[in-house]
Coordinates of C-alpha atoms in Angstrom, one line a residue:
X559 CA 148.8 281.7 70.1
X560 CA 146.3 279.1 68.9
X561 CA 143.2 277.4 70.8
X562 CA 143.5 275.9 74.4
X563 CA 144.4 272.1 74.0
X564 CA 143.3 268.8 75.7
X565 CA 146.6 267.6 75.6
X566 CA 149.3 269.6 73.9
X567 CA 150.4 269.1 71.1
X568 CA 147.8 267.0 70.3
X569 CA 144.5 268.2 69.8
X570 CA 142.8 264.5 70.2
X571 CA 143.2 261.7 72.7
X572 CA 143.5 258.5 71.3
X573 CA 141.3 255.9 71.9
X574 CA 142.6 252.8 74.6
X575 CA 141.7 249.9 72.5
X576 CA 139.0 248.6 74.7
X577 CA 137.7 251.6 73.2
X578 CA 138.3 250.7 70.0
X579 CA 138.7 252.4 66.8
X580 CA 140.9 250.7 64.4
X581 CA 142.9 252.6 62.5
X582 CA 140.2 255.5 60.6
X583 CA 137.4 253.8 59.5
X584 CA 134.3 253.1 61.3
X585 CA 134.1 249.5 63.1
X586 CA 131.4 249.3 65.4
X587 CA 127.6 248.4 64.3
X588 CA 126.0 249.2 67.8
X589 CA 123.0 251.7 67.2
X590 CA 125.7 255.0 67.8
X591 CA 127.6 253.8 65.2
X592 CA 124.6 253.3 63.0
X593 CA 123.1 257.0 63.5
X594 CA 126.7 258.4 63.0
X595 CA 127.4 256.9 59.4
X596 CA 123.4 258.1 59.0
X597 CA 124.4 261.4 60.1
X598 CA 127.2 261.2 57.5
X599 CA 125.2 260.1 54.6
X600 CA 122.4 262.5 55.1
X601 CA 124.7 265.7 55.6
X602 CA 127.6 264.9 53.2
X603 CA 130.0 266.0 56.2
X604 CA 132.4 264.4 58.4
X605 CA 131.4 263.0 61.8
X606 CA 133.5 261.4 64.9
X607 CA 131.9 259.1 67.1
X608 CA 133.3 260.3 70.8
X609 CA 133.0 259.0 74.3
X610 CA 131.5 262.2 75.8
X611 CA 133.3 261.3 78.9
X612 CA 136.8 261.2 77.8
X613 CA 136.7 262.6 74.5
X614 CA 138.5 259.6 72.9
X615 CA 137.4 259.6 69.4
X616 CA 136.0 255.9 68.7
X617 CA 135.3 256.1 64.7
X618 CA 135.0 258.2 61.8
X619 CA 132.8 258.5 59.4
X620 CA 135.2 259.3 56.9
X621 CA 138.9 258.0 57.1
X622 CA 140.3 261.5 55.6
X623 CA 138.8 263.8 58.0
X624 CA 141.7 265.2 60.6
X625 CA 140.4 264.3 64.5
X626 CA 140.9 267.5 65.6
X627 CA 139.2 268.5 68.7
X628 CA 140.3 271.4 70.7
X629 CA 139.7 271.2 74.6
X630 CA 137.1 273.5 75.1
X631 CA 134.6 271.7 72.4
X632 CA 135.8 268.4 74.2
X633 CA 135.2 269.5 77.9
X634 CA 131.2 270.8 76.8
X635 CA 130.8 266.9 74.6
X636 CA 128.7 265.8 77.8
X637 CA 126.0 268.6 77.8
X638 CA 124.9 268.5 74.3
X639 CA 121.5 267.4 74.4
X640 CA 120.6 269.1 70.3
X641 CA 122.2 270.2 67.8
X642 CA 125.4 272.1 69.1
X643 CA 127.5 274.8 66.6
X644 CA 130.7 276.3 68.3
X645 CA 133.1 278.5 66.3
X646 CA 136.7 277.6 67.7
X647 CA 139.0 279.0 66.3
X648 CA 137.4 281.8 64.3
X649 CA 136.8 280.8 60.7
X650 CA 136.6 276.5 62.2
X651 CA 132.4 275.7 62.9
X652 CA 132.5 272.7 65.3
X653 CA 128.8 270.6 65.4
X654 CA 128.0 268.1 67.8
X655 CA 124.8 265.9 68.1
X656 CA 124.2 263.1 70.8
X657 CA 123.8 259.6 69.8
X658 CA 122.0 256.6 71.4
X659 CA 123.4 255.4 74.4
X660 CA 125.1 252.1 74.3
X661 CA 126.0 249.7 77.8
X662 CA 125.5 253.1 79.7
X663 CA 127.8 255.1 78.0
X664 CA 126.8 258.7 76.0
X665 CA 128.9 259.5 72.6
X666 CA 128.3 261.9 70.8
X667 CA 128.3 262.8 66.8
X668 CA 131.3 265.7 66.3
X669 CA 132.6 267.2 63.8
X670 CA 133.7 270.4 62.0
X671 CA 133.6 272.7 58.5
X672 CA 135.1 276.0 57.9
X673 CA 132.9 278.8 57.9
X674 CA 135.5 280.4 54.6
X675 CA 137.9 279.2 52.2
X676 CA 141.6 279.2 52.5
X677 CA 142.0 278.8 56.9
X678 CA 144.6 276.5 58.1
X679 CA 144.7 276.4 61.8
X680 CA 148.2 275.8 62.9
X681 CA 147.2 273.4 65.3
X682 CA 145.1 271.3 62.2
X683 CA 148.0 271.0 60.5
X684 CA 149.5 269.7 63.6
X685 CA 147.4 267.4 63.9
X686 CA 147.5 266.0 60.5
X687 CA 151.7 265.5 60.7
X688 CA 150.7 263.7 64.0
X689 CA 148.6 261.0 61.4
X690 CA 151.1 261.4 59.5
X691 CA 149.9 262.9 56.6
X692 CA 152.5 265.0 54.1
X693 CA 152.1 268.8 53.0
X694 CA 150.3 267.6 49.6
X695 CA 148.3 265.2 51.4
X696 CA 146.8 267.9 53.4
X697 CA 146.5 270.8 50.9
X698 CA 144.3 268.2 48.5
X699 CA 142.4 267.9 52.0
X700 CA 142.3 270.9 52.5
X701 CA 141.2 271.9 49.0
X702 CA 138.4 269.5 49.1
X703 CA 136.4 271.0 52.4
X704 CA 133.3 272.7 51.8
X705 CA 132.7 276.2 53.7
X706 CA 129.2 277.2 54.3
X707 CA 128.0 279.8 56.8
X708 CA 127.1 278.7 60.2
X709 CA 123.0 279.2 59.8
X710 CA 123.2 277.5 56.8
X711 CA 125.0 274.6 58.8
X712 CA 122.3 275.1 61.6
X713 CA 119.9 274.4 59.4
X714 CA 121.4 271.1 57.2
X715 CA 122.1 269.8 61.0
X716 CA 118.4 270.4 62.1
X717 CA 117.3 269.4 58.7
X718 CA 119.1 265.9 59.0
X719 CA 118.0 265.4 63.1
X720 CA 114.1 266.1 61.3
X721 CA 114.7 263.6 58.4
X722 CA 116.2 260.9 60.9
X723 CA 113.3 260.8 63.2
X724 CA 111.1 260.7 60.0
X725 CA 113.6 257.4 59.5
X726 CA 113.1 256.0 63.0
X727 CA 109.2 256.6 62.8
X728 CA 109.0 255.0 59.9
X729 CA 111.1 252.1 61.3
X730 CA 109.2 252.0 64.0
X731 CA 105.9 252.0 62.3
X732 CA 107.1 249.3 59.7
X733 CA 108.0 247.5 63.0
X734 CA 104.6 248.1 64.6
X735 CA 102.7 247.0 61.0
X736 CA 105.1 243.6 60.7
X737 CA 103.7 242.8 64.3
X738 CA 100.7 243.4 63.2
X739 CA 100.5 241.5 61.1
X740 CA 102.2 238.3 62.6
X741 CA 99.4 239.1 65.6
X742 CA 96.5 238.8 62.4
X743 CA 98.0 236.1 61.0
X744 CA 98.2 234.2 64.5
X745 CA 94.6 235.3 65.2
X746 CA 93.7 234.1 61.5
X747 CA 95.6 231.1 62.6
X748 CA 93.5 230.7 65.6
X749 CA 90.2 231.7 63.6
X750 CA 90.6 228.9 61.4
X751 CA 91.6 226.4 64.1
X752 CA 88.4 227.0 66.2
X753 CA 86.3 226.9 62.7
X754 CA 87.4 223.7 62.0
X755 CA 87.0 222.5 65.1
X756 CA 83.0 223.6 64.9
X757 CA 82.9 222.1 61.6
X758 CA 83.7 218.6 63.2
X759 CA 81.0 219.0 66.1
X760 CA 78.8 216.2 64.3
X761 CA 77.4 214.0 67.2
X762 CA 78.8 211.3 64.9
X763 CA 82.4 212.2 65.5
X764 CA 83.8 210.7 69.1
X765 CA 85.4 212.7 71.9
X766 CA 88.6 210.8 70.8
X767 CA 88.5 212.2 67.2
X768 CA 87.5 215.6 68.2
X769 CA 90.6 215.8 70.2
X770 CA 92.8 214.3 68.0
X771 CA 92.0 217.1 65.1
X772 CA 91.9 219.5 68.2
X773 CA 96.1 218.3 68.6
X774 CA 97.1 218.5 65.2
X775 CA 96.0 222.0 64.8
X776 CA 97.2 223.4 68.1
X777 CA 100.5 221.6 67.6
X778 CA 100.7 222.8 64.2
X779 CA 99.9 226.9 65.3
X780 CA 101.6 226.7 68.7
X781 CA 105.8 226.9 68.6
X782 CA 105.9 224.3 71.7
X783 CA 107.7 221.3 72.9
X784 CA 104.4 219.2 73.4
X785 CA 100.7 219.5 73.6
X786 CA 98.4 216.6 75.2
X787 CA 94.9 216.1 75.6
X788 CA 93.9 213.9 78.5
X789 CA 90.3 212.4 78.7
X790 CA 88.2 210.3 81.3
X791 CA 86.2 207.7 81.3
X792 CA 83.0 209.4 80.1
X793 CA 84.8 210.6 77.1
X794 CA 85.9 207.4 75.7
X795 CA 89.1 206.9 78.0
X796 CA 91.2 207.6 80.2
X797 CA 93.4 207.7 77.5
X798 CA 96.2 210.4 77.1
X799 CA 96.8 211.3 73.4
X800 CA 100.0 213.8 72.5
X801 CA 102.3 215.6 69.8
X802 CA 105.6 216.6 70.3
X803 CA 108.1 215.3 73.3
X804 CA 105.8 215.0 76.2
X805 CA 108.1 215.5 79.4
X806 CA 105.2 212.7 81.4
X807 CA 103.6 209.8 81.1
X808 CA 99.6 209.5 81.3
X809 CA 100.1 208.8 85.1
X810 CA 102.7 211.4 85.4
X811 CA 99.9 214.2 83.5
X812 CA 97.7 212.8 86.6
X813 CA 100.0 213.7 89.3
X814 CA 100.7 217.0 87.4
X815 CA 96.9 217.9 87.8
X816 CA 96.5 216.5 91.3
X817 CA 99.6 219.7 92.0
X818 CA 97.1 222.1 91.5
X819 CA 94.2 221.4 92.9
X820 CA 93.4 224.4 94.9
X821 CA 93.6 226.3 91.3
X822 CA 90.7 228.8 90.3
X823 CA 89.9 226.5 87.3
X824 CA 87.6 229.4 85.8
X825 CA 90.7 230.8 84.7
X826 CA 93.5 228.4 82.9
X827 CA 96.8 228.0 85.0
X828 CA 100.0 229.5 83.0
X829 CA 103.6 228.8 84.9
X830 CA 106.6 229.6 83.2
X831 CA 110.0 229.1 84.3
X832 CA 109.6 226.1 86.7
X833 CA 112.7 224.0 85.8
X834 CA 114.7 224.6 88.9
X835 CA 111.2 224.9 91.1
X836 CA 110.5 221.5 93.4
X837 CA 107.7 221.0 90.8
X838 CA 110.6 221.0 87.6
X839 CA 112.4 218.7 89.7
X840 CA 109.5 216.4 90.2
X841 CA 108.9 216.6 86.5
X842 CA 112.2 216.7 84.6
X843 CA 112.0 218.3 81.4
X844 CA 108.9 220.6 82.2
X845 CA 110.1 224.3 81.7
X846 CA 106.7 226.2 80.9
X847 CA 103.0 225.1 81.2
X848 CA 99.5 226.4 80.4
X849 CA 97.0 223.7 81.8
X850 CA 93.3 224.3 81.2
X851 CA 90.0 221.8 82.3
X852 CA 87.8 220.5 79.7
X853 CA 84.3 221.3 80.7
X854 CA 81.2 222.4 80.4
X855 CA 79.6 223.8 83.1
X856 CA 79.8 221.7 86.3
X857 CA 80.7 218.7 83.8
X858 CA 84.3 218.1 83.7
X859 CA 85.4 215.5 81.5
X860 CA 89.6 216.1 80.8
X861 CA 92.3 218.2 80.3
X862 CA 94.8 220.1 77.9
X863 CA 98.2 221.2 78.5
X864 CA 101.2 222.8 76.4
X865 CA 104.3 222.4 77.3
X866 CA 107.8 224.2 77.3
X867 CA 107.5 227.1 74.3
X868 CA 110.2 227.4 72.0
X869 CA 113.2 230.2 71.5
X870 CA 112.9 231.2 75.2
X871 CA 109.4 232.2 75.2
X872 CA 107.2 232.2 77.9
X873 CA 103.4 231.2 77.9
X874 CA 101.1 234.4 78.0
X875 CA 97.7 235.1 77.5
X876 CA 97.2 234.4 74.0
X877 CA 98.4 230.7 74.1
X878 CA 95.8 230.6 77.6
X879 CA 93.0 232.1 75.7
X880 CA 93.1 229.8 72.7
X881 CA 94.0 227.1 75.0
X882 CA 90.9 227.5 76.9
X883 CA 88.4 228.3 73.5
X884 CA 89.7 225.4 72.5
X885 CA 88.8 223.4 75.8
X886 CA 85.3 225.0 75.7
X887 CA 84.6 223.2 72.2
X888 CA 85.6 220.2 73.2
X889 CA 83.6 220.3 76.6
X890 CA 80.8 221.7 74.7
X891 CA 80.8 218.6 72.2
X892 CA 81.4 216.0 74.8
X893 CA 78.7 217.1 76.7
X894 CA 76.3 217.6 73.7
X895 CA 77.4 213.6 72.9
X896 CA 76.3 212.9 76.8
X897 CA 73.2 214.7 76.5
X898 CA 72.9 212.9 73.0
X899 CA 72.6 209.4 74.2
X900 CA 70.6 210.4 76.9
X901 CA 68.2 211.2 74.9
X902 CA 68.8 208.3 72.4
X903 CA 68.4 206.2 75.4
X904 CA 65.2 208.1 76.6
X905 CA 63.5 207.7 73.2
X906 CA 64.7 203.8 73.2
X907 CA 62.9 203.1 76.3
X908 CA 60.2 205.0 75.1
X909 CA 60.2 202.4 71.6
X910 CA 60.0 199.8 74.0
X911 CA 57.5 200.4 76.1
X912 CA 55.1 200.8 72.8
X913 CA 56.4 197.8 71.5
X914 CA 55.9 196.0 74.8
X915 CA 52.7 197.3 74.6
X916 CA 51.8 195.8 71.2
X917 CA 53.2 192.1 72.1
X918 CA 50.9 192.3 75.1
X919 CA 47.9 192.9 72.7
X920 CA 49.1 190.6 70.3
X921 CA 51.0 187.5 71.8
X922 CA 51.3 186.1 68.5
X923 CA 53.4 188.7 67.0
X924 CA 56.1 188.7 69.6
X925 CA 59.9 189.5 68.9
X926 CA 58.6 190.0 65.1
X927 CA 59.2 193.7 65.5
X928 CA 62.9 193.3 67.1
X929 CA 63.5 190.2 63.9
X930 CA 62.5 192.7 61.1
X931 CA 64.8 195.6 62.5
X932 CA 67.9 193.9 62.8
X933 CA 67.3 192.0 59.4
X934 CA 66.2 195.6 57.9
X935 CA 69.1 197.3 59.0
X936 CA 71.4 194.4 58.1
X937 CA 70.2 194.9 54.5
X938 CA 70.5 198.9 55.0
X939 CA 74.2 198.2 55.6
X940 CA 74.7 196.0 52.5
X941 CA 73.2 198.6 50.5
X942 CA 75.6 200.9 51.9
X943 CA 73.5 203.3 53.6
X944 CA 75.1 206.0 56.6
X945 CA 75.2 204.9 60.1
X946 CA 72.6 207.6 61.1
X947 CA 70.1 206.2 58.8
X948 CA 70.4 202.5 60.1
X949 CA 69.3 203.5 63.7
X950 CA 66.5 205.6 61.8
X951 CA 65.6 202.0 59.9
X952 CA 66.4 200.1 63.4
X953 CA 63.9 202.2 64.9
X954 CA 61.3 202.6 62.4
X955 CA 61.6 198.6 62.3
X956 CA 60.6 198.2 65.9
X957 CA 57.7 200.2 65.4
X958 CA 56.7 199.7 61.7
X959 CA 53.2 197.6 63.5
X960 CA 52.4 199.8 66.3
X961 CA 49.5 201.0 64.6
X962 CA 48.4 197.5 65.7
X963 CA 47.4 198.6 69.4
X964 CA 44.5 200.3 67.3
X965 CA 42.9 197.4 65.9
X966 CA 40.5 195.4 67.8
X967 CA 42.2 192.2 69.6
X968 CA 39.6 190.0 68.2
X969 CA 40.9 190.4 64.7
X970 CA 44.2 190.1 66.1
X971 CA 43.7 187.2 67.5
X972 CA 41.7 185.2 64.9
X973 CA 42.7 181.5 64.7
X974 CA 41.7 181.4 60.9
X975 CA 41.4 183.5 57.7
X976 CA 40.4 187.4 58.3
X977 CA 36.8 188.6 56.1
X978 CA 37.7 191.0 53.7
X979 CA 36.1 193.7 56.5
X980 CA 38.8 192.3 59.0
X981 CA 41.5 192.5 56.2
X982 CA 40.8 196.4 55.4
X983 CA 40.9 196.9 59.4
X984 CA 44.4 195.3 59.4
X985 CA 45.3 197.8 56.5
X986 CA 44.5 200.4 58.6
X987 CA 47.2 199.6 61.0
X988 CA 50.4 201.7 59.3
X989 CA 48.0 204.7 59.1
X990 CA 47.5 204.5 62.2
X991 CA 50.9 203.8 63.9
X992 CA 51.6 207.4 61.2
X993 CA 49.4 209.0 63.2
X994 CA 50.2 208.0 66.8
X995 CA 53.9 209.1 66.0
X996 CA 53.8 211.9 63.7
X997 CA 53.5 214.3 66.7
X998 CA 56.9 213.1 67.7
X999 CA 59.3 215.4 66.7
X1000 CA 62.0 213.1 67.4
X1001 CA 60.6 210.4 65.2
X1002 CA 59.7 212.3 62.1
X1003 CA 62.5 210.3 60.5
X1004 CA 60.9 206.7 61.3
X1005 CA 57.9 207.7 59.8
X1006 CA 57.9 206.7 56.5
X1007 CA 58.7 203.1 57.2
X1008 CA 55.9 202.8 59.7
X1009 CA 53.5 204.7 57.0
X1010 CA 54.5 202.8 53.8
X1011 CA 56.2 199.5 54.8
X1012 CA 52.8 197.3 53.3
X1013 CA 53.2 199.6 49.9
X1014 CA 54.4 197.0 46.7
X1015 CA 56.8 198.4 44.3
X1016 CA 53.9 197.9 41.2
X1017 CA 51.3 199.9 43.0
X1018 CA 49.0 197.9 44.7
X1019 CA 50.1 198.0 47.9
X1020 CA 48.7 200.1 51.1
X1021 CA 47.9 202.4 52.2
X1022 CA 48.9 205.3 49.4
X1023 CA 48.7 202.8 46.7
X1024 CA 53.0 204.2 46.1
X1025 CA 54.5 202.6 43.4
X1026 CA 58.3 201.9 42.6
X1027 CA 60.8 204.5 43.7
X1028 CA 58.1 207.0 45.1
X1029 CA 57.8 204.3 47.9
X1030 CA 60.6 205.2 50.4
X1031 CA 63.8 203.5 50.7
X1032 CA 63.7 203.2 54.2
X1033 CA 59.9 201.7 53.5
X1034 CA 61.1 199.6 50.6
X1035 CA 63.5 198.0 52.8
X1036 CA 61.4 197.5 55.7
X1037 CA 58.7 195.9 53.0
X1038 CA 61.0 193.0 52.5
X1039 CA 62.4 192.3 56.0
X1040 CA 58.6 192.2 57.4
X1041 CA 58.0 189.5 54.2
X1042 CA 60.6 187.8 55.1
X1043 CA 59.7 187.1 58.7
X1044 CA 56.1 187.0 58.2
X1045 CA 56.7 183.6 55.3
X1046 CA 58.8 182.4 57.8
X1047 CA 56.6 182.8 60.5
X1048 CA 54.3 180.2 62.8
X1049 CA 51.1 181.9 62.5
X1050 CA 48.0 180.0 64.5
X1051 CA 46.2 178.8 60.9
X1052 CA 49.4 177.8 59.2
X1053 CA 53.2 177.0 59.6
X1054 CA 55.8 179.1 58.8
X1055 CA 57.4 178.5 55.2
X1056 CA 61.3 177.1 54.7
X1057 CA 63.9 179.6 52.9
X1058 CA 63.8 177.8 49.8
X1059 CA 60.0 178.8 49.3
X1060 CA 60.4 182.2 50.7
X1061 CA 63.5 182.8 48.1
X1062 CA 61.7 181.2 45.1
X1063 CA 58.9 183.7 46.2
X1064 CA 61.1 186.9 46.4
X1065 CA 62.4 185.9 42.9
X1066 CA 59.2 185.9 41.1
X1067 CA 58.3 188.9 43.2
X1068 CA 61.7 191.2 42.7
X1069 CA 60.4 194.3 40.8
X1070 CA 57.2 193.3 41.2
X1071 CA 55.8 193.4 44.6
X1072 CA 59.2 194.3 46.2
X1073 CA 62.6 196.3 44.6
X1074 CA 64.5 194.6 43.0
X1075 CA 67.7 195.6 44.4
X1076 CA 66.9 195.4 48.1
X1077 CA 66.0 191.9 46.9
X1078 CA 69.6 191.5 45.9
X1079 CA 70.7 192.7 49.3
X1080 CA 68.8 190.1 50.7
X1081 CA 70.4 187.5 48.5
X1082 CA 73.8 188.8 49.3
X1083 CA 73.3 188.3 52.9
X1084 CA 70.7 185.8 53.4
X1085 CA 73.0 183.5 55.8
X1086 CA 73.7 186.4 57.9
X1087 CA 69.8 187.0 58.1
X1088 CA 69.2 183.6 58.9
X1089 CA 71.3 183.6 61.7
X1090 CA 69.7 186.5 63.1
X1091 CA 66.2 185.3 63.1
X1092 CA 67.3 181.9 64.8
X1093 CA 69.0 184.5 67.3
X1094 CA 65.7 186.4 68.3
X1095 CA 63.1 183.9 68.5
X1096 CA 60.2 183.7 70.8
X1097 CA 61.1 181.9 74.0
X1098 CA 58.7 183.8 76.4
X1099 CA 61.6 186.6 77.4
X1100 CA 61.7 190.0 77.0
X1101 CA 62.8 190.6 73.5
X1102 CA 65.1 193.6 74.8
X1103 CA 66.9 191.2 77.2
X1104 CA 68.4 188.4 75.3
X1105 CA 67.9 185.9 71.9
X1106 CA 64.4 184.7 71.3
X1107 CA 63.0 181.9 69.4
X1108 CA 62.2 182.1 65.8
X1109 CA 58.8 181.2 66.1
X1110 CA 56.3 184.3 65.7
X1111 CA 54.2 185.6 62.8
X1112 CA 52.5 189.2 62.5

């Protein structure tokens, strides 16, 4: 009598179809039916893919195998845990291996070889008429089955089971490295971002532009629907500047804010999923937000948001954290730029008050000092030179005569012509002013112009006796806007000369006592200087305060 059956005479249950297998061949591409046809290909035998539970066979891994399994293999399908060999019938080695669970349900890997040559159960052969195979169709089967021992099949099985894990580590690893290596090329990503944004931190560069570089690159690195960068008043706004589709105006981003007012703002604020909150509802189109302060300190001065991450993200704590590096810089540099003009103002106010100083020693000379550093830095600009050396030549112009305040008023004050004595005191006067400021750290740039604006561009100037391009630029200019006011000039002895002399003067002069091509400057502008001497003139006023007369000498 052969083996006990699950259902007799059938050795296998078939499969409902919600169960699925079509026909012989394997269908499925879940991670059970991947493992089997693994199984297959490392082993060279046959495998069936069945529903421990019911022992409906749900795939093969080859379409010629016979399903046979007998009941008592079937009934044991939802123990096997390892590698499983039965013998049943003698002479038939049934193997069974579990496979990856899928929706809940355990399968399992079965299958079967013959332990010697020439067997044919009777109820194998029944189960091949059942599938409708013919006698010759199953004695070439039949004829093409290995036979191996059962510890030689124990140990291709365990063999295999080894070799697959080796698989799935090395899946996993190659997993592990690929993330790995998105996570270094997002932190490269954010690396280069926050370098660029320190190689922009010139005090030249405006909160504005800072932030707009600051939204290119975090738009450009962040897979968002929007980013925004808000700004108040003290950084050049309000203004509200944005990539991407924005679900909020500027007012809207201000209400946003106002929401969260009670927030820990040492920290930035992440909310995901807040579409069918009250506050998505308020905000239509908001999903997901990271909002972080712009500050420095106690010194807040804006805000930056992203908005609604893409392919069903959510915001975690590497968007927050560049987010908020990113919001440091720009707090940092917006408060450095504060600080900056501070200090510009500081050292402004302190330039005034020396120059006050000098028009209250020398009456006659007042608003020359403000005349030659606008007209200077006029002809700095035609020349082309950077803004940050036209305040240096705006400043150095205001003070190019302190050194005055050392010479005795008398001199200063002379109605008629200075003694050759007198004239070598007055020469002393841009030594002096060197020395009074060169202690000033924040003026070492203004000293040249204040040292060498009396040099000539032969020689025979004062007081270093410089001659052409070894005189300073900023002192070569400053040389020609001081000539030009001084000609032009009321001075107690004599009246100031008209342009057409002072021009004919700086002709014959050009490479001579003055460069030559600060000379052209002055030629190519000569209207606009004009117009700003008329516009600072000596009227009496403070020459900070308004336009002055044009009516001083030095």
């Amino acid at each position: 009598m052969g083996p006990e059956l699950l259902t007799s005479p059938f050795p296998v249950r078939q499969a409902a179809p919600s169960e699925a297998p079509d026909e012989r061949g394997p269908r499925s591409d879940g991670a059970d039916s991947k493992t089997l046809r693994r199984y297959a290909r490392s082993t060279g035998l046959p495998f069936f893919r069945v529903d421990a539970a019911t022992g409906a066979v749900l795939e093969r891994s080859d379409s010629e195998a016979v399903a046979y399994l007998p009941a008592g293999i079937v009934r044991g399908l939802s123990q096997v845990t390892g590698v499983t060999i039965q013998e049943h019938p003698p002479g038939l080695l049934f193997y069974a291996i579990p496979l990856p669970r899928v929706d809940g349900r355990k399968t399992v890997a079965v299958g079967y070889v013959f332990s010697r040559p020439d067997l044919r159960p009777h109820d194998l052969v029944i189960a091949a008429a059942e599938e409708g195979r013919s006698q010759e169709e199953l004695r070439g089967w039949l004829s093409r089955q290995v036979h191996c021992p059962r510890e030689l099949l124990q140990a291709v099985l365990t063999m295999m089971l080894g070799q697959v894990e080796n698989e799935r580590l090395a899946q996993r690893l190659q997993a592990e490295i690929e993330e790995l290596g998105l996570q270094i090329e997002h932190t490269y990503e954010e690396i280069s971002l926050l370098y660029s944004l320190a190689r922009n931190l010139q005090i030249s560069r405006s909160p504005v532009e800072l932030a707009q570089v600051c939204l290119v690159r975090m738009h450009s690195l962040l897979d968002t629907g929007a980013n925004a960068i808000w700004l108040d008043e003290r950084s050049g706004g309000p203004q509200l500047i944005a990539a991407g589709e924005l679900p909020f105006d500027e007012t809207g981003f201000v209400r946003l804010v106002a929401h969260f007012a009670d927030h820990d703002w040492s920290r930035p604020l992440v909310r995901n999923r807040i579409r069918d909150t009250p506050l998505g509802a308020e905000f239509p189109g908001l999903d997901s937000l990271v909002l972080v302060p712009i500050s420095e300190g106690a010194h807040r001065s804006g805000w930056i948001a992203s908005c609604n991450p893409q392919q069903g993200r959510e915001f975690g704590t590497v968007e927050a954290n560049l987010l908020n590096s990113v919001a440091t810089i720009l707090g940092t540099h917006i408060r450095n730029i504060d600080l900056y003009h501070q200090h510009q103002e500081l050292l402004l106010s302190f330039v005034r008050s020396l120059v006050s100083t000098l028009d209250a020693k020398d009456p006659y000379t007042r608003g020359h000092s403000e005349r030659v550093a606008l007209v200077a830095r006029r002809l700095a600009e035609e020349l082309g030179l950077p803004d940050n050396e036209l305040h240096d030549i705006y400043i150095s112009g205001l003070l190019h005569d302190i050194g005055k305040i050392g010479v005795d008023d008398r001199i200063l004050r002379k109605p008629g012509k200075l003694t050759d004595e007198e004239f070598q005191q007055i020469q002393q006067h841009p030594v002096i002013g060197y020395n009074i400021l060169r202690g000033l750290k924040n003026l070492t740039n203004v000293l040249p112009g204040v040292r060498n604006h009396h040099e000539s561009y032969n020689g025979k100037g004062y007081p270093d006796h410089l001659e052409g391009e070894a005189i300073p630029l900023i002192a070569r200019i400053l040389a020609v806007a001081d000539s030009y006011d001084a000609m032009g000039s009321d001075r107690p002895y004599r009246k100031g000369m008209d342009r057409e002399t002072i021009e004919d003067i700086f002709r014959r002069g050009a490479g001579q006592q003055w460069d030559a091509r600060v000379i052209g400057a002055y030629f190519a502008v000569r209207d606009e200087i004009q117009r700003i001497c008329e516009g600072h003139a000596l009227d009496g006023e403070d020459l900070f305060a308004g336009p002055l007369s044009f009516a001083a000498g030095i």
